[in-house]
Amino acid sequence: MLLLGGCKTIDVKGKPDLLPYMQKPVAFLTIKSPDNLQKVWPELMGQVELHLKDMPTLGRVTGFKERNLKLDSNPKLRSGFRTYLSTLTLTGISEKNLALKLEEELNSPLFLLLDFVSFPCTKECPSNVQWVIRLKLIEAHSGDLIFQVRLQHKLDEDEKTAEAYNELAAKLTTKVVDEFASGFIVPWHRWRFEHLKPESVRKLRSEIGI
C-alpha cells in the first residue's frame, strides 16, 4: 500500500510472475459515468485508452469504440457484456461462460477494467463523499486477477465544486493509470532468469515490453 496523504491511499497487487501476461491483447472495459461526471466521462476514458495503448507491456488494446461496434452488431453479445460487467463490478467475480464468449469476439485473452465508484463515507470519515478507482487486469478464461491498482480518495469540501470535481477525477484517474504502468513490468531478476534459458525457448526483451 502507498499512503499519499490523509485522504488518499493506493493499493497495488498482482501475481508474483507477470511475464506470461506481457504483450498480450487486451480489451479495455469501461463502466457508465459516475454521478456528476457525465459530461467529461467520454473524453476521460478516451485519454485513459490512449495511455494504455502507449504502454509497452500491453499488447494490442481493443478500445471502447471498436468494442461497441462489435457489440452493436450482436444484441445477444451486448446483453451478455452488460451482465458480465455488472457482475464483475458488483461482486468482483468474472462470469466464465460470458467471459469466454467476449474473449472470442473481442480477440483478447485479457480484460482491463476501469471501475470508478462514488459513494458516501463511513461515520469515521471526515468527508461525506469518497471515490474508489480501480484498474484491474483479468485473465478472461480463468477469471484470475493478474494485476490491480486501487485508489481511494475522500473528497474535501473545496473539491466538490463542478470544476474541481472534473479536474480531480482526471488527475486521480491518470494517477491510477500511471501506477499501473510503473507496476505492470517484468523485474530485472525475472528477465535474468529468462535470459539463462536455452535460446530456443527464450523470450525476447521486446516480447515482454522492455
Coordinates of C-alpha atoms in Angstrom, one line a residue:
M1 CA 0.0 0.0 0.0
L2 CA 1.2 3.5 -0.8
L3 CA -0.1 6.3 1.5
L4 CA -0.5 9.5 -0.4
G5 CA -1.9 11.7 2.4
G6 CA -4.7 11.7 5.0
C7 CA -7.4 11.4 2.4
K8 CA -5.8 9.3 -0.3
T9 CA -4.4 5.7 -0.5
I10 CA -3.3 3.5 -3.3
D11 CA -3.1 -0.3 -3.2
V12 CA -1.2 -2.3 -5.8
K13 CA -1.4 -6.1 -6.0
G14 CA -0.8 -8.8 -8.6
K15 CA 0.5 -12.2 -9.5
P16 CA 4.1 -12.8 -8.5
D17 CA 5.1 -13.6 -12.1
L18 CA 3.7 -11.2 -14.7
L19 CA 5.9 -12.4 -17.6
P20 CA 3.2 -14.8 -19.1
Y21 CA 0.9 -11.8 -19.5
M22 CA 3.2 -9.4 -21.1
Q23 CA 2.3 -8.1 -24.6
K24 CA -1.0 -10.0 -24.7
P25 CA -4.0 -8.4 -26.5
V26 CA -6.2 -6.5 -24.1
A27 CA -9.9 -5.4 -24.2
F28 CA -10.5 -2.1 -22.4
L29 CA -13.7 -2.3 -20.4
T30 CA -15.4 0.8 -19.0
I31 CA -18.4 1.4 -16.8
K32 CA -21.1 4.1 -17.1
S33 CA -20.2 7.5 -15.8
P34 CA -20.4 8.1 -12.1
D35 CA -22.7 10.9 -10.9
N36 CA -21.7 14.4 -11.9
L37 CA -19.0 13.2 -14.4
Q38 CA -21.3 12.5 -17.4
K39 CA -20.0 15.5 -19.5
V40 CA -16.3 14.7 -19.1
W41 CA -16.5 10.9 -18.9
P42 CA -16.2 10.0 -22.7
E43 CA -13.1 12.3 -23.0
L44 CA -11.6 11.0 -19.8
M45 CA -12.0 7.4 -20.9
G46 CA -10.5 8.3 -24.3
Q47 CA -7.4 9.7 -22.6
V48 CA -7.1 6.5 -20.5
E49 CA -7.3 4.4 -23.6
L50 CA -4.5 6.4 -25.3
H51 CA -2.3 5.9 -22.2
L52 CA -3.0 2.2 -22.3
K53 CA -2.1 2.0 -26.0
D54 CA 1.3 3.7 -25.2
M55 CA 2.2 1.0 -22.6
P56 CA 5.0 -1.3 -24.0
T57 CA 4.0 -4.1 -21.7
L58 CA 0.4 -4.3 -23.1
G59 CA -0.3 -5.9 -26.5
R60 CA -3.0 -4.7 -28.9
V61 CA -5.7 -2.7 -27.0
T62 CA -9.3 -3.1 -28.1
G63 CA -10.8 0.3 -27.2
F64 CA -14.3 1.2 -26.4
K65 CA -15.3 2.4 -29.9
E66 CA -14.1 -0.8 -31.5
R67 CA -15.7 -2.9 -28.8
N68 CA -19.0 -1.1 -29.1
L69 CA -19.0 -1.7 -32.9
K70 CA -18.8 -5.4 -32.3
L71 CA -21.4 -5.4 -29.6
D72 CA -23.8 -3.2 -31.6
S73 CA -23.8 -5.8 -34.4
N74 CA -24.7 -8.6 -31.9
P75 CA -27.5 -7.8 -29.5
K76 CA -27.2 -11.1 -27.6
L77 CA -23.5 -10.4 -27.1
R78 CA -24.2 -6.9 -25.9
S79 CA -26.7 -8.2 -23.4
G80 CA -24.1 -10.7 -22.2
F81 CA -21.5 -8.0 -21.9
R82 CA -23.7 -5.9 -19.7
T83 CA -24.4 -8.8 -17.5
Y84 CA -20.7 -9.7 -17.3
L85 CA -19.7 -6.1 -16.5
S86 CA -22.5 -5.7 -13.8
T87 CA -21.5 -9.0 -12.1
L88 CA -17.8 -8.1 -12.2
T89 CA -18.2 -4.6 -10.8
L90 CA -20.7 -5.5 -8.1
T91 CA -19.2 -8.8 -6.9
G92 CA -15.6 -8.9 -8.3
I93 CA -16.4 -12.2 -9.9
S94 CA -15.7 -12.8 -13.6
E95 CA -18.5 -15.0 -15.1
K96 CA -16.5 -17.5 -17.1
N97 CA -19.1 -18.5 -19.7
L98 CA -19.7 -14.9 -20.7
A99 CA -16.0 -14.1 -20.4
L100 CA -15.2 -16.9 -22.9
K101 CA -17.7 -15.5 -25.5
L102 CA -16.3 -12.0 -25.1
E103 CA -12.8 -13.2 -25.3
E104 CA -13.6 -14.9 -28.6
E105 CA -15.5 -11.9 -30.1
L106 CA -13.0 -9.3 -28.9
N107 CA -9.9 -11.4 -29.7
S108 CA -8.5 -10.6 -26.3
P109 CA -7.4 -13.1 -23.7
L110 CA -7.1 -10.3 -21.1
F111 CA -9.7 -7.7 -19.9
L112 CA -8.6 -4.4 -18.4
L113 CA -11.4 -2.8 -16.4
L114 CA -11.5 0.8 -15.3
D115 CA -14.0 0.9 -12.4
F116 CA -14.9 4.3 -10.8
V117 CA -17.3 4.4 -7.8
S118 CA -18.5 7.3 -5.8
F119 CA -20.3 6.7 -2.5
P120 CA -20.8 8.1 1.0
C121 CA -18.1 7.8 3.6
T122 CA -18.4 5.9 6.9
K123 CA -19.1 7.8 10.2
E124 CA -15.4 7.9 10.9
C125 CA -14.6 9.6 7.5
P126 CA -14.1 13.4 7.7
S127 CA -15.8 13.8 4.2
N128 CA -19.3 12.7 3.1
V129 CA -18.1 11.5 -0.3
Q130 CA -15.3 9.1 -1.3
W131 CA -14.1 7.7 -4.6
V132 CA -12.7 4.3 -5.3
I133 CA -10.9 3.9 -8.7
R134 CA -9.7 0.5 -9.8
L135 CA -7.7 -0.5 -12.9
K136 CA -7.7 -4.3 -12.9
L137 CA -6.3 -6.8 -15.4
I138 CA -8.2 -10.0 -15.6
E139 CA -7.5 -13.3 -17.5
A140 CA -10.7 -13.9 -19.4
H141 CA -10.8 -17.8 -19.4
S142 CA -9.9 -18.2 -15.7
G143 CA -11.2 -15.0 -14.2
D144 CA -7.9 -14.6 -12.3
L145 CA -6.9 -11.2 -11.2
I146 CA -3.5 -10.5 -12.9
F147 CA -2.7 -7.0 -11.7
Q148 CA -4.7 -4.2 -10.0
V149 CA -4.2 -0.7 -8.9
R150 CA -6.8 0.6 -6.4
L151 CA -7.1 4.3 -5.3
Q152 CA -9.3 5.5 -2.6
H153 CA -9.9 9.3 -2.1
K154 CA -12.0 11.1 0.4
L155 CA -13.1 14.4 -1.1
D156 CA -12.6 17.7 0.7
E157 CA -15.4 20.4 0.6
D158 CA -13.4 22.5 -1.9
E159 CA -13.1 19.5 -4.2
K160 CA -16.8 19.2 -4.7
T161 CA -17.4 22.2 -7.0
A162 CA -18.1 21.3 -10.6
E163 CA -14.7 22.4 -12.0
A164 CA -12.7 21.0 -9.2
Y165 CA -14.7 17.7 -9.4
N166 CA -13.9 17.2 -13.0
E167 CA -10.2 18.1 -12.7
L168 CA -9.8 15.9 -9.7
A169 CA -11.4 12.9 -11.5
A170 CA -9.0 13.4 -14.4
K171 CA -6.0 13.8 -12.1
L172 CA -6.7 10.7 -9.9
T173 CA -7.6 8.5 -12.9
T174 CA -4.3 9.5 -14.5
K175 CA -2.6 8.6 -11.3
V176 CA -4.1 5.1 -11.3
V177 CA -3.0 4.5 -14.9
D178 CA 0.5 5.8 -14.2
E179 CA 0.8 3.5 -11.2
F180 CA -0.4 0.6 -13.3
A181 CA 2.2 1.4 -16.0
S182 CA 5.0 1.5 -13.4
G183 CA 4.0 -1.7 -11.7
F184 CA 3.0 -3.9 -14.6
I185 CA 6.5 -4.8 -15.6
V186 CA 9.0 -7.7 -15.5
P187 CA 11.6 -7.2 -12.7
W188 CA 15.2 -7.4 -13.8
H189 CA 15.8 -10.7 -11.9
R190 CA 12.9 -12.3 -13.8
W191 CA 14.4 -11.2 -17.1
R192 CA 17.8 -12.5 -16.0
F193 CA 16.2 -15.9 -15.3
E194 CA 14.6 -15.9 -18.7
H195 CA 17.9 -14.9 -20.3
L196 CA 19.5 -18.0 -18.8
K197 CA 17.1 -20.3 -20.7
P198 CA 18.1 -22.0 -23.9
E199 CA 17.8 -19.7 -26.9
S200 CA 15.1 -21.9 -28.5
V201 CA 12.7 -21.2 -25.6
R202 CA 13.9 -17.8 -24.5
K203 CA 11.5 -14.8 -24.8
L204 CA 12.9 -11.7 -26.5
R205 CA 13.1 -8.5 -24.4
S206 CA 10.8 -6.8 -27.0
E207 CA 8.2 -9.5 -26.3
I208 CA 7.9 -8.6 -22.6
G209 CA 7.8 -4.8 -23.1
I210 CA 11.4 -4.0 -22.1

